Amino acid sequence: MKKKKWIVVLAAAVAAAAVGAAALSLSPMFSLGRDYQNMTKDGDDAVLATYKGQPVTRAEAAYHMSAQQGTITEREAVDDILLGMILLEEAERQGITVTEAEIEDYMAYHQSVYEEYPEAKELIDDFCAGADMTLEEYWAQLRQQSRDYLTRSKLRSAVAEGTIPVEGGEEVQSVDGGGDAYERYCRQVLRAHQGDIVYP
Amino acid sequence: MKNVSKFWFYRVLLAFAAICLGLTCFYTASAACSHSSLGQLYSEATHPHAYYRICNLCSAKVYTGGYATKNHGNGAWGSGTCPSCGVHTFIGGSCTSPATCSCGATQPPRGHVWGGLYSEVTHPHPYYHECTICGMKRLTGGYETKVHGNGAWGSGTCPECGTHNFEPDFSSGREHPHAGYMRCACGAVELLGYAVFPDCILCMSGSKTVDIHEQKPMALATVDGEIGVGGVPIVIGFKADISYTEVYKRDEYGFVSLSATLSTRGYAIPAPYHNYITVGACTERPYYDNAGTNIFTETFYNAGTITNPLPGEAYGKAFRNNLIPAYSKVNVYASMPGAVINYNQTGIEVLYNY
């Protein structure tokens, strides 16, 4: 009799686990986590382009395409990643820096979001499950990329505010908070650094 | 045998001689009569009806010359008619039955003469040809489909052909309770309902106001903003600040919403995300009954213009519905271009107390 009970409990647990796994596998964040794991652990190392010797691999391009929900081509993904590298260099050239305090604020905000917003917690947990990483590893990775992100964000703000000049005519009326000027700035720096990009 | 033949031969001879003698005497006598006394004038019964008189002396017919012309008829004795005199007058003939003359002669049916193609005025309008003589109709098969309309003669319309094309008509709705109708060209009329005018004192009478201010958590996720370089996704949490006001009431015609305004914005969105995230009003405005069934849905209209859109400011037009909702849902969204989780929706419940 006791054996039967255990069998029923076990079966229910297996079913619940299966349902949970199915739900996770349907989540976009879980799928993105899987793609992240593919990129970092066993992704395709084929080099699609280099900027001043820094490579952009097929695995990185594939992850970026996944993050953009398949709305861009591989070549566009490569160019986006190259642009990210160039923008960091441009930000440094413009004297834009990020302080440790800013990084701490940034991390504090995201950790509070995780604590206070159940929806946000669910999204992060789904990603970690897909990427097979712990929450601590997630925070460490976020901290590592925060400097680059904040640097580019400051650069964007500077362009939108007009601190950094953009070639061509002035925008008469902004419809997206200076996004148009930033787009033009991005195209401008990409053109300026074409000579440093190599597509093998 | 010879004696018998002789006997008959002499007898026949004797009879013949007697007849010849009689006739000779008659003609001799007539020819000899001067017909000085003649009787009444008669005409022969047989066509061509020669005139004659009877001699009073010798009883002989004395033809006077000329012929009588009788009325055309069947020639019955004493009728004064003759089938050979005059001409036939056929009467009573039709396309399918023979015409007859008083003399008894008949004329075969003339047959139909079919005119143009027509269709019956009454639905379903079978096609037919009409005989131009007797008016008889001959169906040709097939039916005409007329334009939907009132069916007035000559209009080429029919109320049963086609389908109704109702057009709203509020021309009679200026007076409270502002009845509106749907009218079709065929004359069909349906009550559309009762309009609401927020500037009408009677419409506003007895109305209540629901006023709600709430903050709802939302979350979006992106990979390093608009330029992805292969990092872990950033999850952005913030609150949607929602303010909603609706003036409503229930009257004998149903539920009335006199005005509704929704204002929403992202609250506590840190820089630099505030530049990328849009918080706006959802267009749909569903209403539910006590059982939680969506009984009807109205629309929110965004304020602002194309060059200056205000997605967070929306208003609902005044309306009336014969169904009475227990509550409605006012939804807002947050979106972020290029993000992994680029859309999120939340909302508030608006309860109605009547």
mmCIF file of C-alpha atoms in Angstrom, chain A residues 28-29 32 36 39 63-64 67-69 80-81 83-85 87 106 109-110 113 116-117 119-120 123-124 127 133 138 141-142 145 148-150 152-153 156-157 173-177 182 186, chain B residues 216-239 267-273 275-276 306-309 336 338-342 344-346:
data_model
loop_
_atom_site.group_PDB
_atom_site.id
_atom_site.type_symbol
_atom_site.label_atom_id
_atom_site.label_comp_id
_atom_site.label_asym_id
_atom_site.label_seq_id
_atom_site.Cartn_x
_atom_site.Cartn_y
_atom_site.Cartn_z
ATOM 1 C CA PRO A 28 11.753 33.430 -24.985
ATOM 2 C CA MET A 29 14.155 34.143 -22.128
ATOM 3 C CA LEU A 32 17.844 33.127 -25.240
ATOM 4 C CA TYR A 36 23.883 32.340 -24.730
ATOM 5 C CA MET A 39 27.786 31.118 -27.741
ATOM 6 C CA TYR A 63 23.359 35.107 -30.351
ATOM 7 C CA HIS A 64 22.798 38.698 -31.410
ATOM 8 C CA ALA A 67 18.410 38.558 -29.176
ATOM 9 C CA GLN A 68 16.888 40.558 -32.021
ATOM 10 C CA GLN A 69 14.323 37.766 -32.469
ATOM 11 C CA ASP A 80 26.047 45.797 -35.058
ATOM 12 C CA ILE A 81 28.761 44.061 -33.020
ATOM 13 C CA LEU A 83 29.676 49.159 -34.323
ATOM 14 C CA GLY A 84 29.554 48.384 -30.592
ATOM 15 C CA MET A 85 33.354 48.023 -30.580
ATOM 16 C CA LEU A 87 31.450 53.206 -30.343
ATOM 17 C CA TYR A 106 23.452 50.354 -12.001
ATOM 18 C CA TYR A 109 18.985 49.097 -9.523
ATOM 19 C CA HIS A 110 18.957 45.757 -11.357
ATOM 20 C CA VAL A 113 14.284 45.073 -9.783
ATOM 21 C CA GLU A 116 10.759 43.891 -6.186
ATOM 22 C CA TYR A 117 9.292 42.865 -9.503
ATOM 23 C CA GLU A 119 7.837 39.500 -13.473
ATOM 24 C CA ALA A 120 11.457 40.640 -13.713
ATOM 25 C CA LEU A 123 12.520 36.645 -16.726
ATOM 26 C CA ILE A 124 16.007 36.472 -15.166
ATOM 27 C CA PHE A 127 17.349 33.053 -18.725
ATOM 28 C CA MET A 133 24.133 29.604 -14.940
ATOM 29 C CA TYR A 138 24.408 36.311 -13.951
ATOM 30 C CA GLN A 141 28.424 38.873 -16.007
ATOM 31 C CA LEU A 142 26.070 41.903 -15.787
ATOM 32 C CA GLN A 145 29.340 44.271 -19.214
ATOM 33 C CA ASP A 148 30.619 49.082 -21.724
ATOM 34 C CA TYR A 149 26.863 49.542 -21.623
ATOM 35 C CA LEU A 150 26.966 52.693 -19.527
ATOM 36 C CA ARG A 152 27.728 53.668 -24.850
ATOM 37 C CA SER A 153 24.628 55.067 -23.135
ATOM 38 C CA ARG A 156 24.236 58.303 -26.962
ATOM 39 C CA SER A 157 23.062 60.956 -24.517
ATOM 40 C CA GLN A 173 11.934 68.173 -34.481
ATOM 41 C CA SER A 174 12.903 65.041 -32.630
ATOM 42 C CA VAL A 175 10.340 62.262 -32.542
ATOM 43 C CA ASP A 176 12.320 59.773 -30.463
ATOM 44 C CA GLY A 177 14.462 61.689 -28.057
ATOM 45 C CA TYR A 182 22.326 58.921 -32.906
ATOM 46 C CA CYS A 186 26.501 55.549 -35.822
ATOM 47 C CA LYS B 216 1.280 48.602 -11.836
ATOM 48 C CA PRO B 217 4.645 46.813 -12.102
ATOM 49 C CA MET B 218 6.007 45.998 -15.528
ATOM 50 C CA ALA B 219 9.202 44.428 -16.887
ATOM 51 C CA LEU B 220 11.004 44.332 -20.218
ATOM 52 C CA ALA B 221 14.251 42.635 -21.215
ATOM 53 C CA THR B 222 16.886 43.662 -23.719
ATOM 54 C CA VAL B 223 20.374 42.615 -24.714
ATOM 55 C CA ASP B 224 22.617 45.648 -24.287
ATOM 56 C CA GLY B 225 20.143 48.164 -25.596
ATOM 57 C CA GLU B 226 20.029 48.815 -29.307
ATOM 58 C CA ILE B 227 23.579 47.560 -29.915
ATOM 59 C CA GLY B 228 24.013 43.957 -28.853
ATOM 60 C CA VAL B 229 27.505 42.708 -28.152
ATOM 61 C CA GLY B 230 26.774 39.374 -26.624
ATOM 62 C CA GLY B 231 26.106 40.088 -22.971
ATOM 63 C CA VAL B 232 23.464 38.681 -20.671
ATOM 64 C CA PRO B 233 20.060 40.322 -21.042
ATOM 65 C CA ILE B 234 19.215 43.362 -18.971
ATOM 66 C CA VAL B 235 15.838 43.203 -17.264
ATOM 67 C CA ILE B 236 14.259 46.577 -16.664
ATOM 68 C CA GLY B 237 11.582 46.868 -14.007
ATOM 69 C CA PHE B 238 9.419 49.940 -13.528
ATOM 70 C CA LYS B 239 5.871 50.981 -12.765
ATOM 71 C CA TYR B 267 7.215 55.671 -13.334
ATOM 72 C CA ALA B 268 10.725 55.137 -11.954
ATOM 73 C CA ILE B 269 12.303 54.186 -15.276
ATOM 74 C CA PRO B 270 15.983 54.929 -14.749
ATOM 75 C CA ALA B 271 18.267 56.552 -17.283
ATOM 76 C CA PRO B 272 19.162 55.625 -19.935
ATOM 77 C CA TYR B 273 16.145 53.297 -20.401
ATOM 78 C CA ASN B 275 14.669 57.190 -23.626
ATOM 79 C CA TYR B 276 13.755 53.853 -25.177
ATOM 80 C CA ILE B 306 1.372 62.299 -35.901
ATOM 81 C CA THR B 307 4.240 64.722 -35.320
ATOM 82 C CA ASN B 308 3.576 64.927 -31.611
ATOM 83 C CA PRO B 309 2.092 61.603 -30.515
ATOM 84 C CA MET B 336 10.959 48.849 -26.178
ATOM 85 C CA GLY B 338 14.746 45.768 -30.424
ATOM 86 C CA ALA B 339 14.288 44.150 -27.003
ATOM 87 C CA VAL B 340 13.902 40.430 -26.332
ATOM 88 C CA ILE B 341 10.831 40.986 -24.200
ATOM 89 C CA ASN B 342 9.727 44.089 -26.029
ATOM 90 C CA ASN B 344 4.305 44.049 -21.671
ATOM 91 C CA GLN B 345 0.751 44.809 -20.729
ATOM 92 C CA THR B 346 -1.022 45.487 -17.472
#
